[in-house]
PDB file of C-alpha atoms and ligand atoms in Angstrom:
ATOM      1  CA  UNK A   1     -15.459  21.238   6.947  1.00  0.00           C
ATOM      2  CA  UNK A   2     -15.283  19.511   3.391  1.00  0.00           C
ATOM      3  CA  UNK A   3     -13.919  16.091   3.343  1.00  0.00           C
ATOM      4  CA  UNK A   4     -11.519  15.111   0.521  1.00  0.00           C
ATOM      5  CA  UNK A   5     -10.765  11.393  -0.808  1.00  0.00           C
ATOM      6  CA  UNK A   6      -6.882  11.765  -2.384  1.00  0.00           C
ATOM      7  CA  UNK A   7      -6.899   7.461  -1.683  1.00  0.00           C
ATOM      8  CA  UNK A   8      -3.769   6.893   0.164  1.00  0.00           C
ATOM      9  CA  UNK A   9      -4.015   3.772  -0.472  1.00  0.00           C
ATOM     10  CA  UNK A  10      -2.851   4.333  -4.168  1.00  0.00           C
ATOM     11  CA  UNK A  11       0.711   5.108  -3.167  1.00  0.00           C
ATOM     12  CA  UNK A  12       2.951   2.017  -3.010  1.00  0.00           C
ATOM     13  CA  UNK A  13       5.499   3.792  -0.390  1.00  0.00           C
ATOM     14  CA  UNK A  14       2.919   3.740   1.985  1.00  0.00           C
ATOM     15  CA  UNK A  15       2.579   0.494   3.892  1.00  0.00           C
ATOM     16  CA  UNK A  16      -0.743  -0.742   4.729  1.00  0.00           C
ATOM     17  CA  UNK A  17       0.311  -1.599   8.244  1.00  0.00           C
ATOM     18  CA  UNK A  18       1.297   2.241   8.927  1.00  0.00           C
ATOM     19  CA  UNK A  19      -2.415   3.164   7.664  1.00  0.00           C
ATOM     20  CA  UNK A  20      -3.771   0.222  10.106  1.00  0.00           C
ATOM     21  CA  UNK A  21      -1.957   0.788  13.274  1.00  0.00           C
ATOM     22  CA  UNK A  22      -2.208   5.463  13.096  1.00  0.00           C
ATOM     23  CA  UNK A  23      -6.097   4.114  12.019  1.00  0.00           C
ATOM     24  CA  UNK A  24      -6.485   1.994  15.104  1.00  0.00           C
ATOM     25  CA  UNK A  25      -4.569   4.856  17.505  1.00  0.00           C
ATOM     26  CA  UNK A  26      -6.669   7.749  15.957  1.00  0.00           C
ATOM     27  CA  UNK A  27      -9.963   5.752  16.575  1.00  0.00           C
ATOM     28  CA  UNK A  28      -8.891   5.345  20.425  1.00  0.00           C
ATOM     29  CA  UNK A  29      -7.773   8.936  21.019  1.00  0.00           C
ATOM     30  CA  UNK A  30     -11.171   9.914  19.363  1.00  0.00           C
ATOM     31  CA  UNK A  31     -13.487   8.245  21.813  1.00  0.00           C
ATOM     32  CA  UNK A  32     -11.755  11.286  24.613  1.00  0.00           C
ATOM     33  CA  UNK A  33     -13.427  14.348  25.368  1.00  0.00           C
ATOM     34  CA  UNK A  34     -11.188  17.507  24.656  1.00  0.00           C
ATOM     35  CA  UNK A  35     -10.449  20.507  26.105  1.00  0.00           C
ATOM     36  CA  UNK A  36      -8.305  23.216  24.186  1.00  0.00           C
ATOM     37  CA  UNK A  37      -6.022  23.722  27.380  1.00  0.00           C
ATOM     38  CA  UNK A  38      -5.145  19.885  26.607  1.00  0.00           C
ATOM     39  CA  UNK A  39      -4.670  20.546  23.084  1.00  0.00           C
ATOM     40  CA  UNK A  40      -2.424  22.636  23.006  1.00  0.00           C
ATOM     41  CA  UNK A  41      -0.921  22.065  26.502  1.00  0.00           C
ATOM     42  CA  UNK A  42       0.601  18.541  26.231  1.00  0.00           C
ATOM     43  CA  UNK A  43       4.507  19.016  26.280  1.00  0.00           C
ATOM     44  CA  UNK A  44       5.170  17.821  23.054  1.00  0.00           C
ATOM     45  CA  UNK A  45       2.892  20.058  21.076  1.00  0.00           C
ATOM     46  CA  UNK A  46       4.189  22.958  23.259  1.00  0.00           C
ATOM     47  CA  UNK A  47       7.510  22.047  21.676  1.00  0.00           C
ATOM     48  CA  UNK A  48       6.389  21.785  17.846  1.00  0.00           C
ATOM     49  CA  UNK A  49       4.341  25.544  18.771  1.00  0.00           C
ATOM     50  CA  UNK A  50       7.755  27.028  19.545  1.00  0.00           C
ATOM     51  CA  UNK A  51       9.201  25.597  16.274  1.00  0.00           C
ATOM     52  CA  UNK A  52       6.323  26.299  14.186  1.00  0.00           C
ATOM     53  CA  UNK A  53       6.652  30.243  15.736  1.00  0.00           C
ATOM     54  CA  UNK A  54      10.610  29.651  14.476  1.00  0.00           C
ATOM     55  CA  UNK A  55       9.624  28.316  10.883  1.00  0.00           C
ATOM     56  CA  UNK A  56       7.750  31.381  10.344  1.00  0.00           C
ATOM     57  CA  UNK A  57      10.435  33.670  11.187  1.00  0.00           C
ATOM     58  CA  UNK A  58      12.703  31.729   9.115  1.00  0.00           C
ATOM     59  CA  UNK A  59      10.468  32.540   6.350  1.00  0.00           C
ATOM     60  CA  UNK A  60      11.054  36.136   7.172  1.00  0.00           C
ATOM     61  CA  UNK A  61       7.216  36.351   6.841  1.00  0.00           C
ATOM     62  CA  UNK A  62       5.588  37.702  10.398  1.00  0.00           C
ATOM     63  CA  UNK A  63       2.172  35.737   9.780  1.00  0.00           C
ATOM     64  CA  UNK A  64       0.670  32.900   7.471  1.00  0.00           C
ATOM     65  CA  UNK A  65      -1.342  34.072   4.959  1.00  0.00           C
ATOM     66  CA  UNK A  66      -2.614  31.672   1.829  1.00  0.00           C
ATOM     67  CA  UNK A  67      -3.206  28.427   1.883  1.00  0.00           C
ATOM     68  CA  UNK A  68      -1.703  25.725   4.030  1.00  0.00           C
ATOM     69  CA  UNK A  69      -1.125  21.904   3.515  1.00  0.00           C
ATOM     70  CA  UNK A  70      -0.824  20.454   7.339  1.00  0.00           C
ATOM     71  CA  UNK A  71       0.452  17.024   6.262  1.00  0.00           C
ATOM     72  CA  UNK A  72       0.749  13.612   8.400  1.00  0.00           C
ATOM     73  CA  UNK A  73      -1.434  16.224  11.022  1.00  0.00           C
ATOM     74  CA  UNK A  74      -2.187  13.194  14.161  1.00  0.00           C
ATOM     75  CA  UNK A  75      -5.305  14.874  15.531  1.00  0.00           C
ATOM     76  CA  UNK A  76      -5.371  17.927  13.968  1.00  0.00           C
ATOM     77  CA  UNK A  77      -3.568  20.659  16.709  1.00  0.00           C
ATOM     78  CA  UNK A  78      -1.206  22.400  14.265  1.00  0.00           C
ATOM     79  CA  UNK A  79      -4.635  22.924  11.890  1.00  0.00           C
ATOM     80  CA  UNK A  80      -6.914  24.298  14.883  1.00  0.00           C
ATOM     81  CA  UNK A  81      -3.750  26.430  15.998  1.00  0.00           C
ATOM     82  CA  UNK A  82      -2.955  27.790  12.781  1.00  0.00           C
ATOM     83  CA  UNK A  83      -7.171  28.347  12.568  1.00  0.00           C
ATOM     84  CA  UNK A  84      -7.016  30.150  15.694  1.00  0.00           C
ATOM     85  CA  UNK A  85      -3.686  32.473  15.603  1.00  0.00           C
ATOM     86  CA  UNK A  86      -3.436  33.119  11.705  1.00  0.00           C
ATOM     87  CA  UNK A  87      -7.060  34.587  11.192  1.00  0.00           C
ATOM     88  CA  UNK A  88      -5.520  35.950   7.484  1.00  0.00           C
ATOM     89  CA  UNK A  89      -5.540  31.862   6.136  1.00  0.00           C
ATOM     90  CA  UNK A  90      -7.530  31.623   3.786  1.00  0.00           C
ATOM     91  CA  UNK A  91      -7.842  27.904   3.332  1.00  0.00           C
ATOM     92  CA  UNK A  92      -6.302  24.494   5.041  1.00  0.00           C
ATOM     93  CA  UNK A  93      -5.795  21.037   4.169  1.00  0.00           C
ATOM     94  CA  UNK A  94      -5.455  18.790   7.082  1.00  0.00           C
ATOM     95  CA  UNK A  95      -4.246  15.310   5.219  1.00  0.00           C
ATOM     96  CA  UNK A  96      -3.863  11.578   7.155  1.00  0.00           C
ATOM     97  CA  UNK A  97      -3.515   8.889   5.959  1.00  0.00           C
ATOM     98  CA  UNK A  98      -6.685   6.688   8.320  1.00  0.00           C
ATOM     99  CA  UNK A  99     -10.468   7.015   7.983  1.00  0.00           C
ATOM    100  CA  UNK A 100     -10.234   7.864  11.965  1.00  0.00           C
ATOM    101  CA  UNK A 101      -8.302  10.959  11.638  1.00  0.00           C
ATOM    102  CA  UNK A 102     -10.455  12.300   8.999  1.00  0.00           C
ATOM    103  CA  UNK A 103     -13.826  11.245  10.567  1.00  0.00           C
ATOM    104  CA  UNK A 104     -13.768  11.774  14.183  1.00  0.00           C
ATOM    105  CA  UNK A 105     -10.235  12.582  15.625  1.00  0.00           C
ATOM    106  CA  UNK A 106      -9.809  15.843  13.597  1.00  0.00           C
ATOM    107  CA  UNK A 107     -13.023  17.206  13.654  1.00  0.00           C
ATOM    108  CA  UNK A 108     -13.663  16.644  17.194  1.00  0.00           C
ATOM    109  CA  UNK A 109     -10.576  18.855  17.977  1.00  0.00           C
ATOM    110  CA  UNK A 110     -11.022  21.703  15.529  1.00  0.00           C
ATOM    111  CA  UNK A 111     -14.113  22.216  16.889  1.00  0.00           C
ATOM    112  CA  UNK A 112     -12.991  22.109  20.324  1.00  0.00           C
ATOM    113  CA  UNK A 113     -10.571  25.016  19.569  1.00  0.00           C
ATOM    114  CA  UNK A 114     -13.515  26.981  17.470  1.00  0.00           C
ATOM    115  CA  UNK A 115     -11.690  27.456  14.757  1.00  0.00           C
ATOM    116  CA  UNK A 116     -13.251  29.037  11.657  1.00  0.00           C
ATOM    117  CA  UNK A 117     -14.758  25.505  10.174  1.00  0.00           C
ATOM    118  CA  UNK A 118     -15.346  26.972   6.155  1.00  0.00           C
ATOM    119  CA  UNK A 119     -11.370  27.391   5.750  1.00  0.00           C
ATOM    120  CA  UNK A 120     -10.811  23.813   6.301  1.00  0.00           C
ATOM    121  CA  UNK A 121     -10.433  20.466   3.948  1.00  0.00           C
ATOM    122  CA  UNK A 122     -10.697  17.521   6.015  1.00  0.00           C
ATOM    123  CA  UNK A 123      -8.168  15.183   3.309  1.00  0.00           C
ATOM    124  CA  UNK A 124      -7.441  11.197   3.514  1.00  0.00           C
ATOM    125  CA  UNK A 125      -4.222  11.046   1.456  1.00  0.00           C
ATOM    126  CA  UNK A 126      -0.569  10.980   1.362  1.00  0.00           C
ATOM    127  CA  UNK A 127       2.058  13.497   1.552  1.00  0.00           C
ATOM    128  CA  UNK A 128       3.836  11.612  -1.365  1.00  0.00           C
ATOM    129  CA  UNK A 129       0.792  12.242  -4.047  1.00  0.00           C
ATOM    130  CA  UNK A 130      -0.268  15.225  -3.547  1.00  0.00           C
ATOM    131  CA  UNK A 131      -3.238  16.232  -6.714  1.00  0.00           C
ATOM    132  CA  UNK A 132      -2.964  19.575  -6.513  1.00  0.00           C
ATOM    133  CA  UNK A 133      -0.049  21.812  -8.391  1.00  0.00           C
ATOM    134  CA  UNK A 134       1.008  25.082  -7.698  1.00  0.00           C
ATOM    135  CA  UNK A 135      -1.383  25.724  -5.322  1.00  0.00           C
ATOM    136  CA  UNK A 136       0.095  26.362  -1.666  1.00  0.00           C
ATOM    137  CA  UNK A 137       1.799  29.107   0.272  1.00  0.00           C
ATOM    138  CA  UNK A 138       3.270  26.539   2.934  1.00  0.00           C
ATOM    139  CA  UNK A 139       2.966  22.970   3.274  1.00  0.00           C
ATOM    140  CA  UNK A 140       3.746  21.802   7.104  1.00  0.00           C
ATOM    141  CA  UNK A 141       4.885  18.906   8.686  1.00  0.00           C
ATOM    142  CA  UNK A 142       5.592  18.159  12.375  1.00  0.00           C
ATOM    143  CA  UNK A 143       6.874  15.073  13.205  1.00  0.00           C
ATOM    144  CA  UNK A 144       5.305  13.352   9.725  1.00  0.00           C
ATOM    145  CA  UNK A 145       8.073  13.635   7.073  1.00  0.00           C
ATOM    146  CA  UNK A 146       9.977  11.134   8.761  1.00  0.00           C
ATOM    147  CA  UNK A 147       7.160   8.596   8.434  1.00  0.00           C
ATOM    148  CA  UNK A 148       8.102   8.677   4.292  1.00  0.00           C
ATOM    149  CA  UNK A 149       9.021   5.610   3.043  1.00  0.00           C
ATOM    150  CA  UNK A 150      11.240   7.554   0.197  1.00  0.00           C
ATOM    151  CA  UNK A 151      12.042  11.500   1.093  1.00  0.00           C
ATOM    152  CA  UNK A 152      12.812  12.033  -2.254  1.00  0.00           C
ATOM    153  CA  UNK A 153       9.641  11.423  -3.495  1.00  0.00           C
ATOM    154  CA  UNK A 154       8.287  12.893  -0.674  1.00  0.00           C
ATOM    155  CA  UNK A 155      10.084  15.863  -1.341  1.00  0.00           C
ATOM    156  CA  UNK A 156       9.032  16.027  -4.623  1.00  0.00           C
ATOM    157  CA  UNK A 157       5.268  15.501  -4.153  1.00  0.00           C
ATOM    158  CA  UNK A 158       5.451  18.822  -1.958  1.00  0.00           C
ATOM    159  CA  UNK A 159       7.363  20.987  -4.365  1.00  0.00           C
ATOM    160  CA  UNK A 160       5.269  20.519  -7.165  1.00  0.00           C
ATOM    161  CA  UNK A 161       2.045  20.964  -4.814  1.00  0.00           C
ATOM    162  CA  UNK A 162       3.670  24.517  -3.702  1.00  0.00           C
ATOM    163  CA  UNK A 163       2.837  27.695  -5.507  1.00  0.00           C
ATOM    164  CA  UNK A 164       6.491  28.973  -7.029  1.00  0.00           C
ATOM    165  CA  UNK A 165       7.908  31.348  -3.947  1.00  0.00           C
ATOM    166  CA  UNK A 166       6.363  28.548  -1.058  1.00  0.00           C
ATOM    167  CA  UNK A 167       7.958  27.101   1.258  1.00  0.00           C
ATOM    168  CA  UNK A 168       8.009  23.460   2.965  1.00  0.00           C
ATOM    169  CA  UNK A 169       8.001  23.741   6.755  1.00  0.00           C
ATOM    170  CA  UNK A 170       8.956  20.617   9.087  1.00  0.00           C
ATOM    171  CA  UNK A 171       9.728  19.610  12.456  1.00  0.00           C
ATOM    172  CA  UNK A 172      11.440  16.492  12.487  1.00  0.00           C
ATOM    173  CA  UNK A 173      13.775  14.221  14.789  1.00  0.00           C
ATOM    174  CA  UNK A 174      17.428  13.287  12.913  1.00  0.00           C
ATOM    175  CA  UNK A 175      20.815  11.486  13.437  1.00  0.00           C
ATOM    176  CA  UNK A 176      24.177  12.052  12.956  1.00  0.00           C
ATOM    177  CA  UNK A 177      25.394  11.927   9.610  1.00  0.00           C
ATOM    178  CA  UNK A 178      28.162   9.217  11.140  1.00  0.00           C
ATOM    179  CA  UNK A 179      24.909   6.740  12.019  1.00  0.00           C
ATOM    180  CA  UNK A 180      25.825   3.695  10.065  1.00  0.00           C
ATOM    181  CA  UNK A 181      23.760   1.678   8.052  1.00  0.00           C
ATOM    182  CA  UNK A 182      23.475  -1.267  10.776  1.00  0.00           C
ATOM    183  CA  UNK A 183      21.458   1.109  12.891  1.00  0.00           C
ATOM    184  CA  UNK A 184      18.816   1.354  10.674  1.00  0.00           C
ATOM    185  CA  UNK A 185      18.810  -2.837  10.016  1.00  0.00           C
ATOM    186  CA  UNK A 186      18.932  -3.520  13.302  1.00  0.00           C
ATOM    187  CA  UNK A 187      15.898  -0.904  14.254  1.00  0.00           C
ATOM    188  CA  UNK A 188      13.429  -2.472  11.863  1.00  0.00           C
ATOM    189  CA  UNK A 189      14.313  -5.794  12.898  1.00  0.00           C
ATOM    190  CA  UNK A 190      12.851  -4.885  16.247  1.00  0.00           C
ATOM    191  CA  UNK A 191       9.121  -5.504  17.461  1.00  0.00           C
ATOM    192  CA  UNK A 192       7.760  -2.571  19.102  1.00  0.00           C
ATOM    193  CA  UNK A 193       4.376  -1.826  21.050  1.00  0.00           C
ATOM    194  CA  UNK A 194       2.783   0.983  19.375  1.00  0.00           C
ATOM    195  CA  UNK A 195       0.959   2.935  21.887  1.00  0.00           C
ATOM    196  CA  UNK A 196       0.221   0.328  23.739  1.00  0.00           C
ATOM    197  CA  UNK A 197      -2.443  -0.784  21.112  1.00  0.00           C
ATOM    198  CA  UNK A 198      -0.868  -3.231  18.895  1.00  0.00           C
ATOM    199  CA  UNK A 199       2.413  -5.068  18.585  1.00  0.00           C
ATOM    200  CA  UNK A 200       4.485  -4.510  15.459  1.00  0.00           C
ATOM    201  CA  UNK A 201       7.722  -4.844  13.633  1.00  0.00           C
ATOM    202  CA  UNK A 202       9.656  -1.377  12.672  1.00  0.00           C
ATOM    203  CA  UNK A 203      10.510  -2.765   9.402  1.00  0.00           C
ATOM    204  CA  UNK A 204       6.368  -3.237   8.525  1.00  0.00           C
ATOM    205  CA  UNK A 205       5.387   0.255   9.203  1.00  0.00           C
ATOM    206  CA  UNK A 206       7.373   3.159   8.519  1.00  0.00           C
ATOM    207  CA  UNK A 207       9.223   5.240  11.421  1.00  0.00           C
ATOM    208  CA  UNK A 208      12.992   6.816   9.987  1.00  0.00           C
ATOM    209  CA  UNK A 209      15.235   8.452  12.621  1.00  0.00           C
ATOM    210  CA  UNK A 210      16.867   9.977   9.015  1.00  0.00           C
ATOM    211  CA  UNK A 211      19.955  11.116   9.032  1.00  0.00           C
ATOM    212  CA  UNK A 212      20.513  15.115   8.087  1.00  0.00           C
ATOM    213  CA  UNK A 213      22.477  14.543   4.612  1.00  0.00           C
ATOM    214  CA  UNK A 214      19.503  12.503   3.992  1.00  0.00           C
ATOM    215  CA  UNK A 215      16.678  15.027   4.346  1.00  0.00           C
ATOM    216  CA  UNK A 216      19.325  17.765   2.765  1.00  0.00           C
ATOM    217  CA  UNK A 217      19.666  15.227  -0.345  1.00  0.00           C
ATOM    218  CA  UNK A 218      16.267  14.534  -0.924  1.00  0.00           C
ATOM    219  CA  UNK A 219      15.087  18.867  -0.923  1.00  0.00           C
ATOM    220  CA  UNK A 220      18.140  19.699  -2.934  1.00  0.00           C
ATOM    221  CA  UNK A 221      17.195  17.243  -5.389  1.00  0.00           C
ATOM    222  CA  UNK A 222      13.734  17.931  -5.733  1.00  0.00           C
ATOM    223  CA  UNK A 223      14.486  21.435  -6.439  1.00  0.00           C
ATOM    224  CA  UNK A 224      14.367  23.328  -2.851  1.00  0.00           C
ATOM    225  CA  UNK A 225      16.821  25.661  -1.133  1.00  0.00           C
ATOM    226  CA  UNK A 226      16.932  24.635   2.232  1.00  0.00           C
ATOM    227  CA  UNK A 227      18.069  25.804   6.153  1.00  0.00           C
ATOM    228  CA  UNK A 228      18.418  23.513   8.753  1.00  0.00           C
ATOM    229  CA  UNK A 229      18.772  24.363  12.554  1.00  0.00           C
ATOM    230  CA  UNK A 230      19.079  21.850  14.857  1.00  0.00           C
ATOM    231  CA  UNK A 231      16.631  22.591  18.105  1.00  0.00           C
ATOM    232  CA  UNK A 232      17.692  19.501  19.991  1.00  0.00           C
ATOM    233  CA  UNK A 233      18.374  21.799  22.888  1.00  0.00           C
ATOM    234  CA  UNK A 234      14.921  23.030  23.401  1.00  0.00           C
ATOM    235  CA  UNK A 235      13.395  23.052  26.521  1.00  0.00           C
ATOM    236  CA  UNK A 236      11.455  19.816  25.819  1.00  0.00           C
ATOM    237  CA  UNK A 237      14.671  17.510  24.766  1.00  0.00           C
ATOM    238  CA  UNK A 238      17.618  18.350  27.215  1.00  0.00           C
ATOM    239  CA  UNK A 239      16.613  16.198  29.556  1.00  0.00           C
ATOM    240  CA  UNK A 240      16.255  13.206  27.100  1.00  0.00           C
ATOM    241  CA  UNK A 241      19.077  13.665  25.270  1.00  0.00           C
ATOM    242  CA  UNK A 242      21.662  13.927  28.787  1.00  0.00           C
ATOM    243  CA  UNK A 243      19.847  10.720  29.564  1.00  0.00           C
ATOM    244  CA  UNK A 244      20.620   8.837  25.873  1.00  0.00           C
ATOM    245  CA  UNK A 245      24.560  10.040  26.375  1.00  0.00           C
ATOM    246  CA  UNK A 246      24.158   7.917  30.250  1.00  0.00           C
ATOM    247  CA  UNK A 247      23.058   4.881  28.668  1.00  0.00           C
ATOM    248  CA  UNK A 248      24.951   4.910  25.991  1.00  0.00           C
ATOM    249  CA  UNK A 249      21.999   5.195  23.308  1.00  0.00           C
ATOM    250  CA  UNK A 250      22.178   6.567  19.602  1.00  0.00           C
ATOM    251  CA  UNK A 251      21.517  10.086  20.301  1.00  0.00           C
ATOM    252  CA  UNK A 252      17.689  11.759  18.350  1.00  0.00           C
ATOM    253  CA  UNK A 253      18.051  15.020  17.482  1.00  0.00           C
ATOM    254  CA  UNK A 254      15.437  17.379  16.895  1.00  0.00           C
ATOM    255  CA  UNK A 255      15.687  19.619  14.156  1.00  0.00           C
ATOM    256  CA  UNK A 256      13.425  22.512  11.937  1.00  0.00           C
ATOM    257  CA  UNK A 257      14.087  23.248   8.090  1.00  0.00           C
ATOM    258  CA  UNK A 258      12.567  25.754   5.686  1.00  0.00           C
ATOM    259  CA  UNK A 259      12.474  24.370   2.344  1.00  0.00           C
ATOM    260  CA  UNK A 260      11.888  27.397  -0.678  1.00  0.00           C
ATOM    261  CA  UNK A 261      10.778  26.527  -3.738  1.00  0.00           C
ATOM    262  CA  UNK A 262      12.376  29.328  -5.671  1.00  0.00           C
ATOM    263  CA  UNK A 263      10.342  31.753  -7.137  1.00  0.00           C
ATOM    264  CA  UNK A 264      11.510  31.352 -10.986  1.00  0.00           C
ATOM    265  CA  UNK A 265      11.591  27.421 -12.322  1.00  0.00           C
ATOM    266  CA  UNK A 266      15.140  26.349 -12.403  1.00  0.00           C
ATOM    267  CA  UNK A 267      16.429  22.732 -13.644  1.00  0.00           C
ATOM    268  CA  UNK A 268      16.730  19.723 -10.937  1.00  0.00           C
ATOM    269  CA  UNK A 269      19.803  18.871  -9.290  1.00  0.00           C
ATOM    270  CA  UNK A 270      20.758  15.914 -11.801  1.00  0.00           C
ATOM    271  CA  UNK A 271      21.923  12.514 -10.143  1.00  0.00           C
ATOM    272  CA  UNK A 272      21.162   9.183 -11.495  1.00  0.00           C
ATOM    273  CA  UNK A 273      19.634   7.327  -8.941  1.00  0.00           C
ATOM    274  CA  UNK A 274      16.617   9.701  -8.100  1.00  0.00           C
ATOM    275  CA  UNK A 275      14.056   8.194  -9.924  1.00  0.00           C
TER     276      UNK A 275
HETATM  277  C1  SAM B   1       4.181  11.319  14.818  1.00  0.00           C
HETATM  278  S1  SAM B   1       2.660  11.660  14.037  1.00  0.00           S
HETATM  279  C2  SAM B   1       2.642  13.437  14.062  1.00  0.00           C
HETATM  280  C3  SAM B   1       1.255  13.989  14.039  1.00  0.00           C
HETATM  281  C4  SAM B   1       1.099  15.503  14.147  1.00  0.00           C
HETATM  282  N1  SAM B   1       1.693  16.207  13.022  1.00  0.00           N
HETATM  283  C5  SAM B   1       1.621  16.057  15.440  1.00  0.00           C
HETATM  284  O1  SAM B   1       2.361  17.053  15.411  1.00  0.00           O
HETATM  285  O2  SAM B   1       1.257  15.539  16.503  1.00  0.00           O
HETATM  286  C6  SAM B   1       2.944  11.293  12.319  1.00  0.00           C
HETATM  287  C7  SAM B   1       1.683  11.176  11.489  1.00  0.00           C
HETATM  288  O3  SAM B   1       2.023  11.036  10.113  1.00  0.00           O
HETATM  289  C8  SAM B   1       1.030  10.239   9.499  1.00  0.00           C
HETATM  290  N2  SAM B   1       1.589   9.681   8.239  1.00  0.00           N
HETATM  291  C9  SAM B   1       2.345   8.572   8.051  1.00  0.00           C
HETATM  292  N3  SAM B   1       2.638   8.409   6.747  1.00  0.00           N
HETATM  293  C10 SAM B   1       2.052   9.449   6.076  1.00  0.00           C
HETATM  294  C11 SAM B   1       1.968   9.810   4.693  1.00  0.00           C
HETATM  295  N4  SAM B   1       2.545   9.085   3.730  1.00  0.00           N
HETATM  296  N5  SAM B   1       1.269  10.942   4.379  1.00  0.00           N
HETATM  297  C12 SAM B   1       0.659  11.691   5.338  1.00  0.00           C
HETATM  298  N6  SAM B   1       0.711  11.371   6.658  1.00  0.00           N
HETATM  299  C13 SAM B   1       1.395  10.269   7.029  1.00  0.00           C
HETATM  300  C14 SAM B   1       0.684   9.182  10.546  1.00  0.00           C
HETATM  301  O4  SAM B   1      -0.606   8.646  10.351  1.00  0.00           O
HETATM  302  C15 SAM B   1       0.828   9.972  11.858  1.00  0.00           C
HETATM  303  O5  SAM B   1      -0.402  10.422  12.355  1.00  0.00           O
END
């Protein structure tokens, strides 16, 4: 496994206390022994396997091929199950933003799966400044796009690291379109326990429940096509979600999108406030 130094640090959407508290969660998980049955066992990540399997058809492709970008990748599970089901990859980038990640956490748990070690680039950087152009088949996320600061630059970060003809491929929880504004104010008002490591206030790290115009927006401008489908009524979120309408909560939805960079270079959507 190489190890790659993009410096997160350098860009100013990303707030130093999300680096510090993922960096302080990573280093915990990493002092665990693994087993692969655990890897890939938990219930979430059985979840985000059944909507990476749906991303890929949406593609219309029947297997990854190329080279990958798994960004905002936690400890590494979509990277050692893409390693381990996709044998035709020919190279991945597994990018955090925390020293932990990249030194211990990820490692520790591509090795525990086996996977085939040369393909991979262990990176510490950010999915909004991304050095490499025109250079990937798919860039993933899973549950990581909504810890952007600024989807549109986000966005735009991934399209221009794509090869023309990629595609973006996330996982990501959304609300309502009809969520107002004082959701949002009131959410990172609030002081959370993260993990049970660390307290913290929502507005000082960087956690979006986004609503869907928002993440549509942000690909149209940056240049992608995009399809949405809404998975909120997978296996994994019924039960949450009948429990949120009991008590009255603003509803999370779960949804997939694959994002195509088109294959010939075609002008921006204009708008004035992008940039
Ligand atoms: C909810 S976790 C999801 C992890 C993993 N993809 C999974 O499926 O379990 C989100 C991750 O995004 C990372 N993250 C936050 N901001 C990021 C950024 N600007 N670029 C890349 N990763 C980021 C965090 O460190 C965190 O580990």
């Amino acid at each position: 496994m190489k190890v790659l130094d993009w410096s997160p640090e350098s860009d100013s959407f990303l707030k130093k206390k999300e680096i510090e508290i993922h960096n302080l969660y990573h280093g915990e998980l990493a002092k665990n022994s693994f087993q692969k049955k655990e890897i890939f066992g938990r219930r979430s990540i059985k979840m985000r396997i059944r909507a990476l399997k749906r991303l890929l058809r949406m593609t219309g492709h029947s297997t990854f091929t190329g080279k990958v970008l798994d960004a905002g990748a936690g400890d590494g599970w979509c990277s050692a199950y893409l390693l381990e089901n996709y044998p035709s990859l020919e190279e991945i980038y597994t990018m955090e933003i925390n020293e932990n990640a990249i030194q211990s956490l990820i490692p520790k748990v591509i090795d525990t799966v086996n996977g085939d070690n040369e393909k991979v680039n262990l990176v510490r950087g950010s999915f909004n400044n991304i050095p490499l152009k025109n250079h990937f088949d798919y860039v993933i996320t899973m549950g990581a796009l909504h810890h952007s600061d600024n989807l549109y630059q986000s966005f735009k970060a991934i399209f221009d690291s794509l090869k023309d003809g990629g595609y973006f491929l996330a996982q990501e929880p959304f609300l309502r379109d009809t969520v107002s504004n004082d959701f949002y104010h009131n959410r990172g008002a609030e002081t959370i326990n993260f993990k049970g490591l660390v307290e913290v206030k929502n507005d000082d790290r960087t956690d979006i429940f986004y609503r869907l115009c928002e993440y549509r927006t942000a690909a149209y401008h940056a240049g992608f096509d995009i399809e949405v489908k809404d998975i909120s009524l997978d296996r994994a979120n019924w039960r949450r979600i009948f429990m949120n309408a009991v008590k009255g909560k603003t509803q999370t939805y779960n949804l997939v999108f694959c994002a195509h960079k088109p294959k010939a270079a075609r002008p921006r959507v204009p708008t004035a406030w992008e940039e």
